[in-house]
Amino acid sequence: MENKNHALTLSLGISLFLAVFCIAAIFFYPSVLRWYFTFRRMSENAWIPLLTVGYGCITAALAALAFLIRLLKNIKTDIIFTTSNIRLLSGLSYCCLTVTGLSVIGTFFYPPLCILIVASFFLFLILRVIGSVFISAAAIKDENDMTI
């Protein structure tokens, strides 16, 4: 039980740090992207599309982190197989799907984003499977609660 609390506390801390990082990225992303365009000598035609895709991905990441933080807090208080957590997992998976869609658009302007397409879609699928497991576990939990 002690290791579980340490792992959850660490996960919450990392999630909060990443949320702060994403908030900072909102302000610094244009400068970093401008530097990258200069460094790679990229075409200015890709500036607006990649800026838009980047901001969309940052927004999806912030939403995903909000879902994850709420999920971790629920798990820390032993609220696990509930419809609330199933909805949080579903929201988290759709954030990953949003990043997949945005990355498909961004790939037309910057082909290495195809790696992000594969990674975010794979994560979407994994989260959907975990969500299905949570649905089954919640049904079993409800059934067990009624038999007592």
mmCIF file of N, CA and C in Angstrom:
data_model
loop_
_atom_site.group_PDB
_atom_site.id
_atom_site.type_symbol
_atom_site.label_atom_id
_atom_site.label_comp_id
_atom_site.label_asym_id
_atom_site.label_seq_id
_atom_site.Cartn_x
_atom_site.Cartn_y
_atom_site.Cartn_z
ATOM 1 N N MET A 1 0.815 -1.190 0.000
ATOM 2 C CA MET A 1 0.000 0.000 0.000
ATOM 3 C C MET A 1 0.860 1.256 0.000
ATOM 4 N N GLU A 2 1.973 1.177 0.723
ATOM 5 C CA GLU A 2 2.885 2.323 0.805
ATOM 6 C C GLU A 2 3.481 2.641 -0.564
ATOM 7 N N ASN A 3 3.886 1.600 -1.321
ATOM 8 C CA ASN A 3 4.450 1.816 -2.652
ATOM 9 C C ASN A 3 3.422 2.414 -3.599
ATOM 10 N N LYS A 4 2.153 1.992 -3.449
ATOM 11 C CA LYS A 4 1.076 2.527 -4.282
ATOM 12 C C LYS A 4 0.946 4.029 -4.078
ATOM 13 N N ASN A 5 0.952 4.468 -2.811
ATOM 14 C CA ASN A 5 0.830 5.898 -2.523
ATOM 15 C C ASN A 5 2.030 6.679 -3.046
ATOM 16 N N HIS A 6 3.232 6.110 -2.948
ATOM 17 C CA HIS A 6 4.415 6.785 -3.475
ATOM 18 C C HIS A 6 4.323 6.910 -4.998
ATOM 19 N N ALA A 7 3.907 5.841 -5.652
ATOM 20 C CA ALA A 7 3.782 5.862 -7.109
ATOM 21 C C ALA A 7 2.727 6.864 -7.554
ATOM 22 N N LEU A 8 1.595 6.890 -6.854
ATOM 23 C CA LEU A 8 0.534 7.841 -7.203
ATOM 24 C C LEU A 8 0.974 9.274 -6.952
ATOM 25 N N THR A 9 1.662 9.507 -5.846
ATOM 26 C CA THR A 9 2.152 10.848 -5.532
ATOM 27 C C THR A 9 3.166 11.301 -6.576
ATOM 28 N N LEU A 10 4.055 10.401 -6.966
ATOM 29 C CA LEU A 10 5.038 10.720 -8.002
ATOM 30 C C LEU A 10 4.343 11.014 -9.326
ATOM 31 N N SER A 11 3.365 10.191 -9.688
ATOM 32 C CA SER A 11 2.623 10.405 -10.938
ATOM 33 C C SER A 11 1.878 11.735 -10.922
ATOM 34 N N LEU A 12 1.268 12.065 -9.789
ATOM 35 C CA LEU A 12 0.582 13.359 -9.667
ATOM 36 C C LEU A 12 1.565 14.513 -9.802
ATOM 37 N N GLY A 13 2.723 14.392 -9.147
ATOM 38 C CA GLY A 13 3.737 15.437 -9.236
ATOM 39 C C GLY A 13 4.235 15.641 -10.651
ATOM 40 N N ILE A 14 4.500 14.554 -11.345
ATOM 41 C CA ILE A 14 4.965 14.647 -12.730
ATOM 42 C C ILE A 14 3.879 15.247 -13.610
ATOM 43 N N SER A 15 2.637 14.842 -13.393
ATOM 44 C CA SER A 15 1.529 15.383 -14.182
ATOM 45 C C SER A 15 1.368 16.886 -13.967
ATOM 46 N N LEU A 16 1.481 17.314 -12.717
ATOM 47 C CA LEU A 16 1.390 18.753 -12.428
ATOM 48 C C LEU A 16 2.551 19.522 -13.058
ATOM 49 N N PHE A 17 3.757 18.939 -13.003
ATOM 50 C CA PHE A 17 4.916 19.570 -13.647
ATOM 51 C C PHE A 17 4.690 19.699 -15.146
ATOM 52 N N LEU A 18 4.176 18.645 -15.767
ATOM 53 C CA LEU A 18 3.919 18.689 -17.211
ATOM 54 C C LEU A 18 2.830 19.707 -17.553
ATOM 55 N N ALA A 19 1.847 19.865 -16.673
ATOM 56 C CA ALA A 19 0.807 20.872 -16.908
ATOM 57 C C ALA A 19 1.413 22.281 -16.883
ATOM 58 N N VAL A 20 2.301 22.530 -15.925
ATOM 59 C CA VAL A 20 2.993 23.824 -15.864
ATOM 60 C C VAL A 20 3.843 24.023 -17.113
ATOM 61 N N PHE A 21 4.520 22.958 -17.544
ATOM 62 C CA PHE A 21 5.342 23.020 -18.756
ATOM 63 C C PHE A 21 4.477 23.364 -19.973
ATOM 64 N N CYS A 22 3.296 22.746 -20.083
ATOM 65 C CA CYS A 22 2.403 23.030 -21.218
ATOM 66 C C CYS A 22 1.894 24.470 -21.172
ATOM 67 N N ILE A 23 1.603 24.958 -19.978
ATOM 68 C CA ILE A 23 1.159 26.358 -19.849
ATOM 69 C C ILE A 23 2.285 27.292 -20.292
ATOM 70 N N ALA A 24 3.508 26.975 -19.895
ATOM 71 C CA ALA A 24 4.653 27.786 -20.335
ATOM 72 C C ALA A 24 4.832 27.675 -21.850
ATOM 73 N N ALA A 25 4.576 26.495 -22.392
ATOM 74 C CA ALA A 25 4.728 26.292 -23.840
ATOM 75 C C ALA A 25 3.778 27.174 -24.632
ATOM 76 N N ILE A 26 2.625 27.478 -24.057
ATOM 77 C CA ILE A 26 1.682 28.373 -24.739
ATOM 78 C C ILE A 26 2.354 29.705 -25.051
ATOM 79 N N PHE A 27 3.165 30.192 -24.116
ATOM 80 C CA PHE A 27 3.796 31.488 -24.288
ATOM 81 C C PHE A 27 5.092 31.419 -25.105
ATOM 82 N N PHE A 28 5.846 30.337 -24.969
ATOM 83 C CA PHE A 28 7.157 30.246 -25.611
ATOM 84 C C PHE A 28 7.156 29.517 -26.944
ATOM 85 N N TYR A 29 6.058 28.844 -27.291
ATOM 86 C CA TYR A 29 6.022 28.053 -28.519
ATOM 87 C C TYR A 29 6.357 28.858 -29.777
ATOM 88 N N PRO A 30 5.791 30.047 -29.981
ATOM 89 C CA PRO A 30 6.139 30.783 -31.205
ATOM 90 C C PRO A 30 7.639 31.089 -31.307
ATOM 91 N N SER A 31 8.268 31.451 -30.203
ATOM 92 C CA SER A 31 9.709 31.756 -30.233
ATOM 93 C C SER A 31 10.529 30.510 -30.534
ATOM 94 N N VAL A 32 10.159 29.399 -29.915
ATOM 95 C CA VAL A 32 10.884 28.147 -30.154
ATOM 96 C C VAL A 32 10.682 27.696 -31.595
ATOM 97 N N LEU A 33 9.461 27.813 -32.092
ATOM 98 C CA LEU A 33 9.181 27.425 -33.481
ATOM 99 C C LEU A 33 9.937 28.326 -34.453
ATOM 100 N N ARG A 34 10.012 29.613 -34.179
ATOM 101 C CA ARG A 34 10.754 30.542 -35.044
ATOM 102 C C ARG A 34 12.231 30.162 -35.062
ATOM 103 N N TRP A 35 12.796 29.852 -33.891
ATOM 104 C CA TRP A 35 14.189 29.425 -33.819
ATOM 105 C C TRP A 35 14.388 28.149 -34.638
ATOM 106 N N TYR A 36 13.463 27.194 -34.502
ATOM 107 C CA TYR A 36 13.586 25.922 -35.221
ATOM 108 C C TYR A 36 13.507 26.138 -36.726
ATOM 109 N N PHE A 37 12.622 27.030 -37.166
ATOM 110 C CA PHE A 37 12.516 27.333 -38.594
ATOM 111 C C PHE A 37 13.828 27.908 -39.121
ATOM 112 N N THR A 38 14.459 28.786 -38.342
ATOM 113 C CA THR A 38 15.731 29.383 -38.735
ATOM 114 C C THR A 38 16.831 28.333 -38.740
ATOM 115 N N PHE A 39 16.876 27.506 -37.701
ATOM 116 C CA PHE A 39 17.895 26.468 -37.576
ATOM 117 C C PHE A 39 17.804 25.468 -38.714
ATOM 118 N N ARG A 40 16.601 25.031 -39.079
ATOM 119 C CA ARG A 40 16.403 24.024 -40.120
ATOM 120 C C ARG A 40 16.240 24.619 -41.508
ATOM 121 N N ARG A 41 16.210 25.946 -41.594
ATOM 122 C CA ARG A 41 15.995 26.648 -42.866
ATOM 123 C C ARG A 41 14.722 26.139 -43.565
ATOM 124 N N MET A 42 13.636 26.132 -42.782
ATOM 125 C CA MET A 42 12.356 25.636 -43.297
ATOM 126 C C MET A 42 11.600 26.746 -44.010
ATOM 127 N N SER A 43 10.692 26.339 -44.882
ATOM 128 C CA SER A 43 9.869 27.267 -45.648
ATOM 129 C C SER A 43 8.891 27.998 -44.727
ATOM 130 N N GLU A 44 8.748 29.279 -44.963
ATOM 131 C CA GLU A 44 7.810 30.097 -44.175
ATOM 132 C C GLU A 44 6.356 29.702 -44.428
ATOM 133 N N ASN A 45 6.100 28.967 -45.513
ATOM 134 C CA ASN A 45 4.729 28.527 -45.808
ATOM 135 C C ASN A 45 4.188 27.584 -44.736
ATOM 136 N N ALA A 46 5.069 26.921 -44.012
ATOM 137 C CA ALA A 46 4.641 25.966 -42.992
ATOM 138 C C ALA A 46 4.452 26.625 -41.625
ATOM 139 N N TRP A 47 4.812 27.904 -41.487
ATOM 140 C CA TRP A 47 4.779 28.574 -40.191
ATOM 141 C C TRP A 47 3.388 28.550 -39.550
ATOM 142 N N ILE A 48 2.394 29.083 -40.232
ATOM 143 C CA ILE A 48 1.039 29.174 -39.660
ATOM 144 C C ILE A 48 0.437 27.786 -39.418
ATOM 145 N N PRO A 49 0.529 26.850 -40.389
ATOM 146 C CA PRO A 49 -0.033 25.517 -40.107
ATOM 147 C C PRO A 49 0.630 24.827 -38.909
ATOM 148 N N LEU A 50 1.949 24.898 -38.794
ATOM 149 C CA LEU A 50 2.617 24.235 -37.672
ATOM 150 C C LEU A 50 2.369 24.958 -36.356
ATOM 151 N N LEU A 51 2.212 26.262 -36.412
ATOM 152 C CA LEU A 51 1.853 27.013 -35.205
ATOM 153 C C LEU A 51 0.456 26.595 -34.723
ATOM 154 N N THR A 52 -0.471 26.472 -35.665
ATOM 155 C CA THR A 52 -1.838 26.075 -35.338
ATOM 156 C C THR A 52 -1.882 24.646 -34.807
ATOM 157 N N VAL A 53 -1.197 23.739 -35.490
ATOM 158 C CA VAL A 53 -1.159 22.339 -35.043
ATOM 159 C C VAL A 53 -0.513 22.246 -33.661
ATOM 160 N N GLY A 54 0.556 22.987 -33.455
ATOM 161 C CA GLY A 54 1.239 22.967 -32.168
ATOM 162 C C GLY A 54 0.345 23.445 -31.032
ATOM 163 N N TYR A 55 -0.363 24.549 -31.267
ATOM 164 C CA TYR A 55 -1.267 25.050 -30.226
ATOM 165 C C TYR A 55 -2.415 24.074 -29.978
ATOM 166 N N GLY A 56 -2.893 23.429 -31.024
ATOM 167 C CA GLY A 56 -3.941 22.410 -30.847
ATOM 168 C C GLY A 56 -3.450 21.246 -30.010
ATOM 169 N N CYS A 57 -2.221 20.812 -30.280
ATOM 170 C CA CYS A 57 -1.647 19.698 -29.507
ATOM 171 C C CYS A 57 -1.390 20.098 -28.057
ATOM 172 N N ILE A 58 -0.949 21.333 -27.833
ATOM 173 C CA ILE A 58 -0.742 21.804 -26.460
ATOM 174 C C ILE A 58 -2.070 21.826 -25.707
ATOM 175 N N THR A 59 -3.125 22.290 -26.371
ATOM 176 C CA THR A 59 -4.448 22.321 -25.748
ATOM 177 C C THR A 59 -4.927 20.907 -25.412
ATOM 178 N N ALA A 60 -4.743 19.973 -26.349
ATOM 179 C CA ALA A 60 -5.131 18.579 -26.103
ATOM 180 C C ALA A 60 -4.305 17.979 -24.962
ATOM 181 N N ALA A 61 -3.028 18.330 -24.901
ATOM 182 C CA ALA A 61 -2.166 17.822 -23.822
ATOM 183 C C ALA A 61 -2.622 18.366 -22.469
ATOM 184 N N LEU A 62 -2.988 19.635 -22.417
ATOM 185 C CA LEU A 62 -3.489 20.208 -21.160
ATOM 186 C C LEU A 62 -4.792 19.543 -20.723
ATOM 187 N N ALA A 63 -5.680 19.306 -21.676
ATOM 188 C CA ALA A 63 -6.930 18.619 -21.351
ATOM 189 C C ALA A 63 -6.645 17.199 -20.866
ATOM 190 N N ALA A 64 -5.737 16.501 -21.551
ATOM 191 C CA ALA A 64 -5.377 15.135 -21.150
ATOM 192 C C ALA A 64 -4.785 15.128 -19.750
ATOM 193 N N LEU A 65 -3.938 16.098 -19.446
ATOM 194 C CA LEU A 65 -3.348 16.175 -18.109
ATOM 195 C C LEU A 65 -4.407 16.459 -17.043
ATOM 196 N N ALA A 66 -5.401 17.280 -17.378
ATOM 197 C CA ALA A 66 -6.487 17.547 -16.433
ATOM 198 C C ALA A 66 -7.259 16.260 -16.139
ATOM 199 N N PHE A 67 -7.563 15.486 -17.191
ATOM 200 C CA PHE A 67 -8.239 14.198 -17.000
ATOM 201 C C PHE A 67 -7.372 13.253 -16.162
ATOM 202 N N LEU A 68 -6.083 13.207 -16.481
ATOM 203 C CA LEU A 68 -5.169 12.303 -15.782
ATOM 204 C C LEU A 68 -5.029 12.672 -14.301
ATOM 205 N N ILE A 69 -4.919 13.955 -14.014
ATOM 206 C CA ILE A 69 -4.786 14.402 -12.619
ATOM 207 C C ILE A 69 -6.038 14.029 -11.820
ATOM 208 N N ARG A 70 -7.216 14.254 -12.411
ATOM 209 C CA ARG A 70 -8.452 13.872 -11.710
ATOM 210 C C ARG A 70 -8.529 12.360 -11.517
ATOM 211 N N LEU A 71 -8.110 11.597 -12.527
ATOM 212 C CA LEU A 71 -8.107 10.137 -12.419
ATOM 213 C C LEU A 71 -7.163 9.674 -11.314
ATOM 214 N N LEU A 72 -5.969 10.242 -11.271
ATOM 215 C CA LEU A 72 -5.000 9.863 -10.237
ATOM 216 C C LEU A 72 -5.494 10.229 -8.842
ATOM 217 N N LYS A 73 -6.134 11.378 -8.709
ATOM 218 C CA LYS A 73 -6.688 11.767 -7.403
ATOM 219 C C LYS A 73 -7.784 10.799 -6.968
ATOM 220 N N ASN A 74 -8.630 10.378 -7.912
ATOM 221 C CA ASN A 74 -9.669 9.398 -7.587
ATOM 222 C C ASN A 74 -9.048 8.081 -7.129
ATOM 223 N N ILE A 75 -8.044 7.623 -7.855
ATOM 224 C CA ILE A 75 -7.403 6.356 -7.512
ATOM 225 C C ILE A 75 -6.718 6.463 -6.152
ATOM 226 N N LYS A 76 -6.137 7.615 -5.869
ATOM 227 C CA LYS A 76 -5.454 7.810 -4.579
ATOM 228 C C LYS A 76 -6.433 7.725 -3.411
ATOM 229 N N THR A 77 -7.686 8.115 -3.646
ATOM 230 C CA THR A 77 -8.700 8.036 -2.589
ATOM 231 C C THR A 77 -9.523 6.740 -2.697
ATOM 232 N N ASP A 78 -8.994 5.749 -3.394
ATOM 233 C CA ASP A 78 -9.619 4.430 -3.561
ATOM 234 C C ASP A 78 -10.963 4.471 -4.280
ATOM 235 N N ILE A 79 -11.150 5.450 -5.135
ATOM 236 C CA ILE A 79 -12.319 5.485 -6.024
ATOM 237 C C ILE A 79 -11.787 5.014 -7.381
ATOM 238 N N ILE A 80 -12.013 3.743 -7.692
ATOM 239 C CA ILE A 80 -11.330 3.182 -8.854
ATOM 240 C C ILE A 80 -12.296 2.810 -9.972
ATOM 241 N N PHE A 81 -13.079 1.767 -9.805
ATOM 242 C CA PHE A 81 -13.924 1.272 -10.891
ATOM 243 C C PHE A 81 -15.288 1.943 -10.850
ATOM 244 N N THR A 82 -15.321 3.200 -11.280
ATOM 245 C CA THR A 82 -16.558 3.978 -11.281
ATOM 246 C C THR A 82 -16.806 4.549 -12.670
ATOM 247 N N THR A 83 -18.046 4.955 -12.900
ATOM 248 C CA THR A 83 -18.369 5.558 -14.196
ATOM 249 C C THR A 83 -17.614 6.874 -14.387
ATOM 250 N N SER A 84 -17.332 7.562 -13.292
ATOM 251 C CA SER A 84 -16.559 8.806 -13.374
ATOM 252 C C SER A 84 -15.170 8.542 -13.955
ATOM 253 N N ASN A 85 -14.505 7.509 -13.463
ATOM 254 C CA ASN A 85 -13.170 7.177 -13.979
ATOM 255 C C ASN A 85 -13.237 6.659 -15.410
ATOM 256 N N ILE A 86 -14.315 5.963 -15.746
ATOM 257 C CA ILE A 86 -14.476 5.497 -17.125
ATOM 258 C C ILE A 86 -14.593 6.694 -18.062
ATOM 259 N N ARG A 87 -15.346 7.712 -17.633
ATOM 260 C CA ARG A 87 -15.454 8.935 -18.442
ATOM 261 C C ARG A 87 -14.117 9.663 -18.553
ATOM 262 N N LEU A 88 -13.353 9.671 -17.463
ATOM 263 C CA LEU A 88 -12.036 10.317 -17.495
ATOM 264 C C LEU A 88 -11.107 9.593 -18.467
ATOM 265 N N LEU A 89 -11.120 8.258 -18.441
ATOM 266 C CA LEU A 89 -10.301 7.490 -19.385
ATOM 267 C C LEU A 89 -10.742 7.737 -20.821
ATOM 268 N N SER A 90 -12.040 7.835 -21.020
ATOM 269 C CA SER A 90 -12.559 8.107 -22.362
ATOM 270 C C SER A 90 -12.109 9.491 -22.841
ATOM 271 N N GLY A 91 -12.213 10.486 -21.976
ATOM 272 C CA GLY A 91 -11.753 11.829 -22.337
ATOM 273 C C GLY A 91 -10.270 11.852 -22.638
ATOM 274 N N LEU A 92 -9.511 11.123 -21.846
ATOM 275 C CA LEU A 92 -8.064 11.025 -22.060
ATOM 276 C C LEU A 92 -7.762 10.401 -23.413
ATOM 277 N N SER A 93 -8.501 9.359 -23.764
ATOM 278 C CA SER A 93 -8.257 8.705 -25.050
ATOM 279 C C SER A 93 -8.615 9.628 -26.215
ATOM 280 N N TYR A 94 -9.699 10.397 -26.067
ATOM 281 C CA TYR A 94 -10.075 11.306 -27.151
ATOM 282 C C TYR A 94 -9.089 12.472 -27.300
ATOM 283 N N CYS A 95 -8.424 12.836 -26.233
ATOM 284 C CA CYS A 95 -7.348 13.831 -26.355
ATOM 285 C C CYS A 95 -6.222 13.267 -27.230
ATOM 286 N N CYS A 96 -5.908 11.992 -27.022
ATOM 287 C CA CYS A 96 -4.880 11.350 -27.854
ATOM 288 C C CYS A 96 -5.323 11.281 -29.311
ATOM 289 N N LEU A 97 -6.599 10.993 -29.528
ATOM 290 C CA LEU A 97 -7.114 10.944 -30.895
ATOM 291 C C LEU A 97 -7.069 12.326 -31.548
ATOM 292 N N THR A 98 -7.308 13.360 -30.764
ATOM 293 C CA THR A 98 -7.218 14.734 -31.277
ATOM 294 C C THR A 98 -5.796 15.038 -31.737
ATOM 295 N N VAL A 99 -4.822 14.640 -30.937
ATOM 296 C CA VAL A 99 -3.418 14.845 -31.321
ATOM 297 C C VAL A 99 -3.111 14.062 -32.597
ATOM 298 N N THR A 100 -3.677 12.873 -32.723
ATOM 299 C CA THR A 100 -3.475 12.087 -33.946
ATOM 300 C C THR A 100 -3.989 12.851 -35.160
ATOM 301 N N GLY A 101 -5.208 13.366 -35.065
ATOM 302 C CA GLY A 101 -5.789 14.109 -36.190
ATOM 303 C C GLY A 101 -5.008 15.367 -36.524
ATOM 304 N N LEU A 102 -4.604 16.101 -35.513
ATOM 305 C CA LEU A 102 -3.820 17.321 -35.754
ATOM 306 C C LEU A 102 -2.470 16.974 -36.383
ATOM 307 N N SER A 103 -1.887 15.876 -35.948
ATOM 308 C CA SER A 103 -0.583 15.472 -36.496
ATOM 309 C C SER A 103 -0.691 15.032 -37.947
ATOM 310 N N VAL A 104 -1.823 14.454 -38.310
ATOM 311 C CA VAL A 104 -2.036 14.090 -39.722
ATOM 312 C C VAL A 104 -1.987 15.354 -40.572
ATOM 313 N N ILE A 105 -2.644 16.401 -40.106
ATOM 314 C CA ILE A 105 -2.624 17.678 -40.837
ATOM 315 C C ILE A 105 -1.198 18.236 -40.867
ATOM 316 N N GLY A 106 -0.530 18.222 -39.720
ATOM 317 C CA GLY A 106 0.820 18.768 -39.638
ATOM 318 C C GLY A 106 1.839 18.021 -40.477
ATOM 319 N N THR A 107 1.595 16.741 -40.731
ATOM 320 C CA THR A 107 2.535 15.937 -41.516
ATOM 321 C C THR A 107 2.669 16.454 -42.945
ATOM 322 N N PHE A 108 1.633 17.089 -43.471
ATOM 323 C CA PHE A 108 1.722 17.655 -44.815
ATOM 324 C C PHE A 108 2.758 18.780 -44.879
ATOM 325 N N PHE A 109 3.032 19.399 -43.743
ATOM 326 C CA PHE A 109 3.970 20.510 -43.694
ATOM 327 C C PHE A 109 5.303 20.128 -43.062
ATOM 328 N N TYR A 110 5.282 19.083 -42.240
ATOM 329 C CA TYR A 110 6.497 18.627 -41.576
ATOM 330 C C TYR A 110 6.396 17.108 -41.395
ATOM 331 N N PRO A 111 6.913 16.336 -42.366
ATOM 332 C CA PRO A 111 6.734 14.877 -42.384
ATOM 333 C C PRO A 111 7.167 14.117 -41.125
ATOM 334 N N PRO A 112 8.182 14.548 -40.365
ATOM 335 C CA PRO A 112 8.518 13.770 -39.156
ATOM 336 C C PRO A 112 7.395 13.673 -38.118
ATOM 337 N N LEU A 113 6.345 14.471 -38.265
ATOM 338 C CA LEU A 113 5.213 14.355 -37.337
ATOM 339 C C LEU A 113 4.492 13.020 -37.469
ATOM 340 N N CYS A 114 4.821 12.237 -38.506
ATOM 341 C CA CYS A 114 4.180 10.926 -38.649
ATOM 342 C C CYS A 114 4.502 10.031 -37.456
ATOM 343 N N ILE A 115 5.613 10.262 -36.794
ATOM 344 C CA ILE A 115 5.954 9.502 -35.583
ATOM 345 C C ILE A 115 4.920 9.796 -34.493
ATOM 346 N N LEU A 116 4.524 11.047 -34.382
ATOM 347 C CA LEU A 116 3.520 11.436 -33.393
ATOM 348 C C LEU A 116 2.159 10.828 -33.729
ATOM 349 N N ILE A 117 1.862 10.677 -35.001
ATOM 350 C CA ILE A 117 0.604 10.045 -35.410
ATOM 351 C C ILE A 117 0.540 8.625 -34.862
ATOM 352 N N VAL A 118 1.599 7.872 -35.101
ATOM 353 C CA VAL A 118 1.636 6.477 -34.667
ATOM 354 C C VAL A 118 1.579 6.388 -33.146
ATOM 355 N N ALA A 119 2.387 7.188 -32.459
ATOM 356 C CA ALA A 119 2.449 7.122 -30.993
ATOM 357 C C ALA A 119 1.115 7.516 -30.354
ATOM 358 N N SER A 120 0.518 8.608 -30.810
ATOM 359 C CA SER A 120 -0.728 9.067 -30.189
ATOM 360 C C SER A 120 -1.895 8.137 -30.515
ATOM 361 N N PHE A 121 -1.902 7.560 -31.716
ATOM 362 C CA PHE A 121 -2.976 6.623 -32.047
ATOM 363 C C PHE A 121 -2.828 5.326 -31.255
ATOM 364 N N PHE A 122 -1.594 4.873 -31.077
ATOM 365 C CA PHE A 122 -1.337 3.680 -30.276
ATOM 366 C C PHE A 122 -1.793 3.910 -28.830
ATOM 367 N N LEU A 123 -1.495 5.077 -28.281
ATOM 368 C CA LEU A 123 -1.926 5.417 -26.934
ATOM 369 C C LEU A 123 -3.448 5.486 -26.847
ATOM 370 N N PHE A 124 -4.095 6.021 -27.887
ATOM 371 C CA PHE A 124 -5.556 6.048 -27.956
ATOM 372 C C PHE A 124 -6.120 4.634 -27.844
ATOM 373 N N LEU A 125 -5.547 3.712 -28.617
ATOM 374 C CA LEU A 125 -6.034 2.329 -28.596
ATOM 375 C C LEU A 125 -5.833 1.683 -27.225
ATOM 376 N N ILE A 126 -4.665 1.889 -26.627
ATOM 377 C CA ILE A 126 -4.394 1.324 -25.305
ATOM 378 C C ILE A 126 -5.386 1.862 -24.277
ATOM 379 N N LEU A 127 -5.649 3.160 -24.311
ATOM 380 C CA LEU A 127 -6.590 3.752 -23.362
ATOM 381 C C LEU A 127 -8.007 3.249 -23.578
ATOM 382 N N ARG A 128 -8.385 2.971 -24.824
ATOM 383 C CA ARG A 128 -9.714 2.414 -25.093
ATOM 384 C C ARG A 128 -9.828 1.006 -24.504
ATOM 385 N N VAL A 129 -8.759 0.209 -24.615
ATOM 386 C CA VAL A 129 -8.760 -1.136 -24.036
ATOM 387 C C VAL A 129 -8.856 -1.044 -22.511
ATOM 388 N N ILE A 130 -8.065 -0.162 -21.912
ATOM 389 C CA ILE A 130 -8.120 0.009 -20.454
ATOM 390 C C ILE A 130 -9.513 0.473 -20.036
ATOM 391 N N GLY A 131 -10.112 1.355 -20.811
ATOM 392 C CA GLY A 131 -11.476 1.798 -20.526
ATOM 393 C C GLY A 131 -12.462 0.642 -20.564
ATOM 394 N N SER A 132 -12.305 -0.256 -21.528
ATOM 395 C CA SER A 132 -13.174 -1.440 -21.604
ATOM 396 C C SER A 132 -12.993 -2.341 -20.387
ATOM 397 N N VAL A 133 -11.742 -2.479 -19.946
ATOM 398 C CA VAL A 133 -11.478 -3.267 -18.736
ATOM 399 C C VAL A 133 -12.147 -2.607 -17.531
ATOM 400 N N PHE A 134 -12.075 -1.291 -17.438
ATOM 401 C CA PHE A 134 -12.718 -0.577 -16.336
ATOM 402 C C PHE A 134 -14.236 -0.760 -16.378
ATOM 403 N N ILE A 135 -14.816 -0.769 -17.562
ATOM 404 C CA ILE A 135 -16.266 -0.976 -17.686
ATOM 405 C C ILE A 135 -16.636 -2.355 -17.143
ATOM 406 N N SER A 136 -15.878 -3.377 -17.543
ATOM 407 C CA SER A 136 -16.144 -4.736 -17.049
ATOM 408 C C SER A 136 -15.931 -4.828 -15.543
ATOM 409 N N ALA A 137 -14.862 -4.213 -15.057
ATOM 410 C CA ALA A 137 -14.579 -4.255 -13.617
ATOM 411 C C ALA A 137 -15.653 -3.519 -12.830
ATOM 412 N N ALA A 138 -16.152 -2.408 -13.353
ATOM 413 C CA ALA A 138 -17.203 -1.657 -12.663
ATOM 414 C C ALA A 138 -18.485 -2.492 -12.599
ATOM 415 N N ALA A 139 -18.787 -3.235 -13.666
ATOM 416 C CA ALA A 139 -19.971 -4.090 -13.668
ATOM 417 C C ALA A 139 -19.827 -5.194 -12.627
ATOM 418 N N ILE A 140 -18.648 -5.801 -12.546
ATOM 419 C CA ILE A 140 -18.405 -6.840 -11.549
ATOM 420 C C ILE A 140 -18.491 -6.253 -10.138
ATOM 421 N N LYS A 141 -17.935 -5.068 -9.949
ATOM 422 C CA LYS A 141 -17.977 -4.403 -8.629
ATOM 423 C C LYS A 141 -19.417 -4.122 -8.223
ATOM 424 N N ASP A 142 -20.223 -3.605 -9.174
ATOM 425 C CA ASP A 142 -21.636 -3.333 -8.870
ATOM 426 C C ASP A 142 -22.381 -4.615 -8.513
ATOM 427 N N GLU A 143 -22.089 -5.683 -9.247
ATOM 428 C CA GLU A 143 -22.731 -6.970 -8.981
ATOM 429 C C GLU A 143 -22.351 -7.488 -7.584
ATOM 430 N N ASN A 144 -21.073 -7.361 -7.246
ATOM 431 C CA ASN A 144 -20.616 -7.798 -5.925
ATOM 432 C C ASN A 144 -21.214 -6.939 -4.819
ATOM 433 N N ASP A 145 -21.349 -5.646 -5.048
ATOM 434 C CA ASP A 145 -21.943 -4.755 -4.039
ATOM 435 C C ASP A 145 -23.400 -5.114 -3.781
ATOM 436 N N MET A 146 -24.109 -5.595 -4.811
ATOM 437 C CA MET A 146 -25.520 -5.948 -4.642
ATOM 438 C C MET A 146 -25.726 -7.292 -3.947
ATOM 439 N N THR A 147 -24.734 -8.181 -4.024
ATOM 440 C CA THR A 147 -24.902 -9.499 -3.425
ATOM 441 C C THR A 147 -24.668 -9.480 -1.919
ATOM 442 N N ILE A 148 -24.062 -8.463 -1.401
ATOM 443 C CA ILE A 148 -23.766 -8.431 0.037
ATOM 444 C C ILE A 148 -24.951 -7.996 0.846
#
